[in-house]
Coordinates of C-alpha atoms in Angstrom, one line a residue:
Chain A
X10 CA -4.0 34.8 15.6
X11 CA -4.7 34.3 11.9
X12 CA -1.7 33.0 10.0
X13 CA -1.4 33.0 6.2
X14 CA 2.0 31.9 4.9
X15 CA 3.4 31.8 1.4
X16 CA 6.1 29.3 0.3
X17 CA 8.7 31.9 -0.8
X18 CA 9.3 35.6 -0.2
X19 CA 11.4 36.0 -3.3
X20 CA 11.7 33.9 -6.5
X21 CA 13.7 34.3 -9.6
X22 CA 12.7 32.2 -12.6
X23 CA 13.5 32.0 -16.3
X24 CA 11.1 32.7 -19.1
X25 CA 9.2 29.5 -20.0
X26 CA 9.7 27.8 -16.6
X27 CA 6.8 26.4 -14.7
X28 CA 6.3 28.2 -11.4
X29 CA 4.5 27.1 -8.3
X30 CA 3.4 29.5 -5.5
X31 CA 1.9 28.0 -2.5
X32 CA -0.3 29.5 0.2
X33 CA -1.3 27.9 3.5
X34 CA -3.8 29.2 6.1
X35 CA -4.5 27.9 9.5
X36 CA -7.9 29.5 10.2
X37 CA -10.1 26.9 8.5
X38 CA -11.2 29.6 6.1
X39 CA -13.4 28.5 3.2
X40 CA -12.4 31.3 0.8
X41 CA -8.9 31.7 -0.6
X42 CA -7.6 34.2 -3.1
X43 CA -4.6 35.0 -5.3
X44 CA -3.9 38.6 -6.2
X45 CA -1.1 40.3 -8.0
X46 CA 0.1 43.7 -6.9
X47 CA 1.6 46.2 -9.3
X48 CA 2.4 49.9 -8.7
X49 CA -0.5 52.1 -9.6
X50 CA -2.8 49.1 -10.3
X51 CA -3.8 48.1 -6.8
X52 CA -4.6 44.5 -6.0
X53 CA -6.0 42.5 -9.0
X54 CA -7.7 39.2 -8.4
X55 CA -6.2 36.3 -10.4
X56 CA -8.3 33.4 -9.1
X57 CA -10.3 32.5 -6.0
X58 CA -11.6 29.4 -4.4
X59 CA -14.6 29.1 -2.1
X60 CA -14.2 25.4 -1.3
X61 CA -11.9 22.4 -1.8
X62 CA -11.5 21.7 -5.5
X63 CA -13.6 24.7 -6.4
X64 CA -12.1 27.6 -8.3
X65 CA -13.3 30.7 -10.1
X66 CA -11.5 33.1 -12.4
X67 CA -10.9 36.5 -11.2
X68 CA -10.1 39.6 -13.3
X69 CA -6.8 38.5 -14.8
X70 CA -6.6 34.7 -15.0
X71 CA -4.8 34.5 -18.3
X72 CA -1.5 32.6 -18.0
X73 CA -2.3 31.3 -14.5
X74 CA -4.0 28.2 -13.1
X75 CA -4.7 27.2 -9.5
X76 CA -5.2 24.1 -7.4
X77 CA -7.0 23.5 -4.1
X78 CA -6.8 19.9 -3.0
X79 CA -7.0 20.6 0.7
X80 CA -8.9 23.3 2.5
X81 CA -5.9 25.0 4.0
X82 CA -3.7 25.1 0.9
X83 CA -4.2 27.1 -2.4
X84 CA -1.6 26.9 -5.1
X85 CA -1.0 29.3 -8.0
X86 CA 0.7 27.9 -11.1
X87 CA 2.4 29.8 -13.9
X88 CA 2.5 27.2 -16.6
X89 CA 5.1 29.0 -18.7
X90 CA 6.4 32.1 -16.9
X91 CA 6.8 35.3 -19.0
X92 CA 8.5 38.6 -18.1
X93 CA 5.1 40.3 -17.8
X94 CA 4.3 38.1 -14.9
X95 CA 7.1 39.7 -12.8
X96 CA 5.1 41.1 -9.9
X97 CA 4.3 40.8 -6.2
X98 CA 1.8 37.9 -5.6
X99 CA -0.4 38.0 -2.5
X100 CA -2.5 35.2 -1.2
X101 CA -5.5 35.8 1.1
X102 CA -8.1 33.8 3.0
X103 CA -11.4 34.5 4.6
X104 CA -14.6 33.1 6.0
X105 CA -17.6 33.2 3.6
X106 CA -18.7 36.6 2.3
X107 CA -21.6 38.3 4.0
X108 CA -20.9 37.1 7.5
X109 CA -19.6 39.2 10.3
X110 CA -16.1 37.7 9.9
X111 CA -15.5 38.1 6.2
X112 CA -12.2 40.0 6.6
X113 CA -9.6 38.9 4.1
X114 CA -6.3 38.1 5.7
X115 CA -3.2 38.4 3.6
X116 CA 0.0 36.4 3.4
X117 CA 3.4 38.2 3.3
X118 CA 3.6 38.1 -0.5
X119 CA 6.0 36.5 -3.0
X120 CA 8.0 38.8 -5.2
X121 CA 8.6 37.0 -8.4
X122 CA 11.1 38.1 -11.0
X123 CA 11.0 36.4 -14.4
X124 CA 14.1 36.9 -16.5
Chain B
X9 CA -18.3 43.7 -12.7
X10 CA -17.5 46.2 -10.0
X11 CA -15.1 49.1 -10.7
X12 CA -13.5 51.0 -7.9
X13 CA -11.7 54.3 -8.4
X14 CA -9.6 55.8 -5.6
X15 CA -8.2 59.4 -5.2
X16 CA -5.8 60.8 -4.7
X17 CA -3.0 58.4 -5.6
X18 CA -0.6 60.2 -3.3
X19 CA -1.2 62.4 -0.3
X20 CA 1.3 64.3 1.9
X21 CA 0.1 65.8 5.2
X22 CA 1.7 67.5 8.1
X23 CA 1.7 65.5 11.3
X24 CA -1.4 66.4 13.3
X25 CA -3.5 67.3 10.2
X26 CA -6.3 65.2 8.8
X27 CA -6.1 63.0 5.7
X28 CA -9.1 62.1 3.5
X29 CA -9.1 59.4 0.8
X30 CA -12.1 59.0 -1.5
X31 CA -13.4 56.0 -3.5
X32 CA -16.2 55.6 -6.0
X33 CA -17.8 52.4 -7.0
X34 CA -19.9 51.5 -10.0
X35 CA -22.3 48.7 -8.9
X36 CA -25.2 49.8 -6.8
X37 CA -25.5 46.2 -5.5
X38 CA -22.2 46.5 -3.6
X39 CA -22.8 46.3 0.1
X40 CA -19.5 45.8 1.8
X41 CA -16.6 48.3 1.8
X42 CA -13.4 47.6 3.6
X43 CA -10.2 49.6 3.9
X44 CA -6.8 48.1 4.0
X45 CA -3.5 49.6 5.1
X46 CA -0.2 48.3 3.8
X47 CA 3.0 49.5 5.5
X48 CA 6.2 49.4 3.5
X49 CA 7.3 45.8 3.0
X50 CA 4.3 44.4 4.9
X51 CA 1.1 42.7 4.0
X52 CA -2.2 44.6 3.7
X53 CA -4.3 44.6 6.9
X54 CA -7.9 45.6 7.4
X55 CA -8.2 48.8 9.4
X56 CA -12.0 49.5 9.1
X57 CA -15.0 48.4 7.1
X58 CA -18.5 49.5 6.6
X59 CA -21.7 47.9 5.3
X60 CA -24.3 49.5 3.1
X61 CA -26.9 49.7 5.9
X62 CA -24.6 52.2 7.8
X63 CA -23.6 55.7 6.9
X64 CA -20.6 56.2 9.1
X65 CA -18.3 54.2 11.3
X66 CA -15.5 55.3 13.6
X67 CA -12.6 53.6 15.3
X68 CA -10.5 56.0 17.3
X69 CA -8.7 58.3 14.8
X70 CA -10.1 56.7 11.7
X71 CA -13.6 56.9 10.2
X72 CA -15.3 55.8 7.1
X73 CA -18.4 57.4 5.5
X74 CA -20.6 56.0 2.8
X75 CA -22.9 57.7 0.4
X76 CA -25.0 55.1 -1.3
X77 CA -26.8 57.5 -3.5
X78 CA -23.6 59.0 -5.0
X79 CA -21.8 55.6 -4.8
X80 CA -18.8 56.8 -3.0
X81 CA -17.1 56.2 0.4
X82 CA -14.3 57.9 2.1
X83 CA -11.6 57.2 4.7
X84 CA -10.8 60.0 7.2
X85 CA -7.7 59.9 9.4
X86 CA -7.5 62.6 12.1
X87 CA -4.5 63.8 14.0
X88 CA -2.2 62.0 11.7
X89 CA 1.0 60.4 13.1
X90 CA 4.2 59.2 11.4
X91 CA 2.9 55.6 11.8
X92 CA 0.0 56.4 9.5
X93 CA 2.4 56.6 6.6
X94 CA 1.4 53.7 4.3
X95 CA -0.5 52.7 1.2
X96 CA -4.2 52.6 1.8
X97 CA -6.6 50.5 -0.4
X98 CA -10.3 50.8 -0.6
X99 CA -12.4 47.9 -1.8
X100 CA -16.0 47.0 -2.6
X101 CA -17.9 43.7 -2.7
X102 CA -21.0 43.1 -4.7
X103 CA -23.8 41.6 -2.7
X104 CA -23.8 37.8 -3.0
X105 CA -20.3 37.8 -4.5
X106 CA -17.2 36.3 -3.0
X107 CA -14.6 38.7 -4.3
X108 CA -13.5 42.2 -3.5
X109 CA -12.7 44.8 -6.1
X110 CA -9.8 47.1 -5.0
X111 CA -8.9 50.6 -5.7
X112 CA -5.5 51.5 -7.1
X113 CA -4.2 52.7 -3.7
X114 CA -3.2 55.9 -2.0
X115 CA 0.3 56.5 -0.7
X116 CA 0.0 58.6 2.4
X117 CA 3.1 60.3 3.8
X118 CA 2.9 62.1 7.1
X119 CA 5.6 64.8 7.5
X120 CA 7.0 65.4 10.9

């Protein structure tokens, strides 16, 4: 059974704080993704990684950075949190695209409130 | 990049009736189209997907159809049940790309 876990379900931070969100998967997936989910906007891709130490910007990377030092772990970093980063953050992982098993599996999400 | 539009944003159906959600995509190179279901407070989960070499796919009460010429694909749920109440997201992936582009979501409510 695929398991994708996220370090926190809920977080409350102050404006200007540095925030770390961590995602761990146990399926040996090459691809990992960070999305934010806002009502009426669907799932928007922030960053993704297709291998250790590899990263690519998604559609809304501004204000975020990522780190992937190990295959199973993908971290999202908010260098200086702002109120407009209040959102639900979802991590996902998958095997390489194009294969029969390219389904993305999602973590439970982290609801971040920036005050 | 790919742009996916999803309609309607909300859908209310009587239990036992059918529900249809439609999505359009912009890039003719897209070749993979998954549908995810997100129940309240839970994570999105894949319910069905279709590739561009197939026109229709069924799995029990759900089916997806793809019209490559018109660049749209639809999710059909028949004999709806209360457990079908959820937010449904369509997505599209460009051939050779890693990432999915998601629609804005459809909130489906099944009335008992």
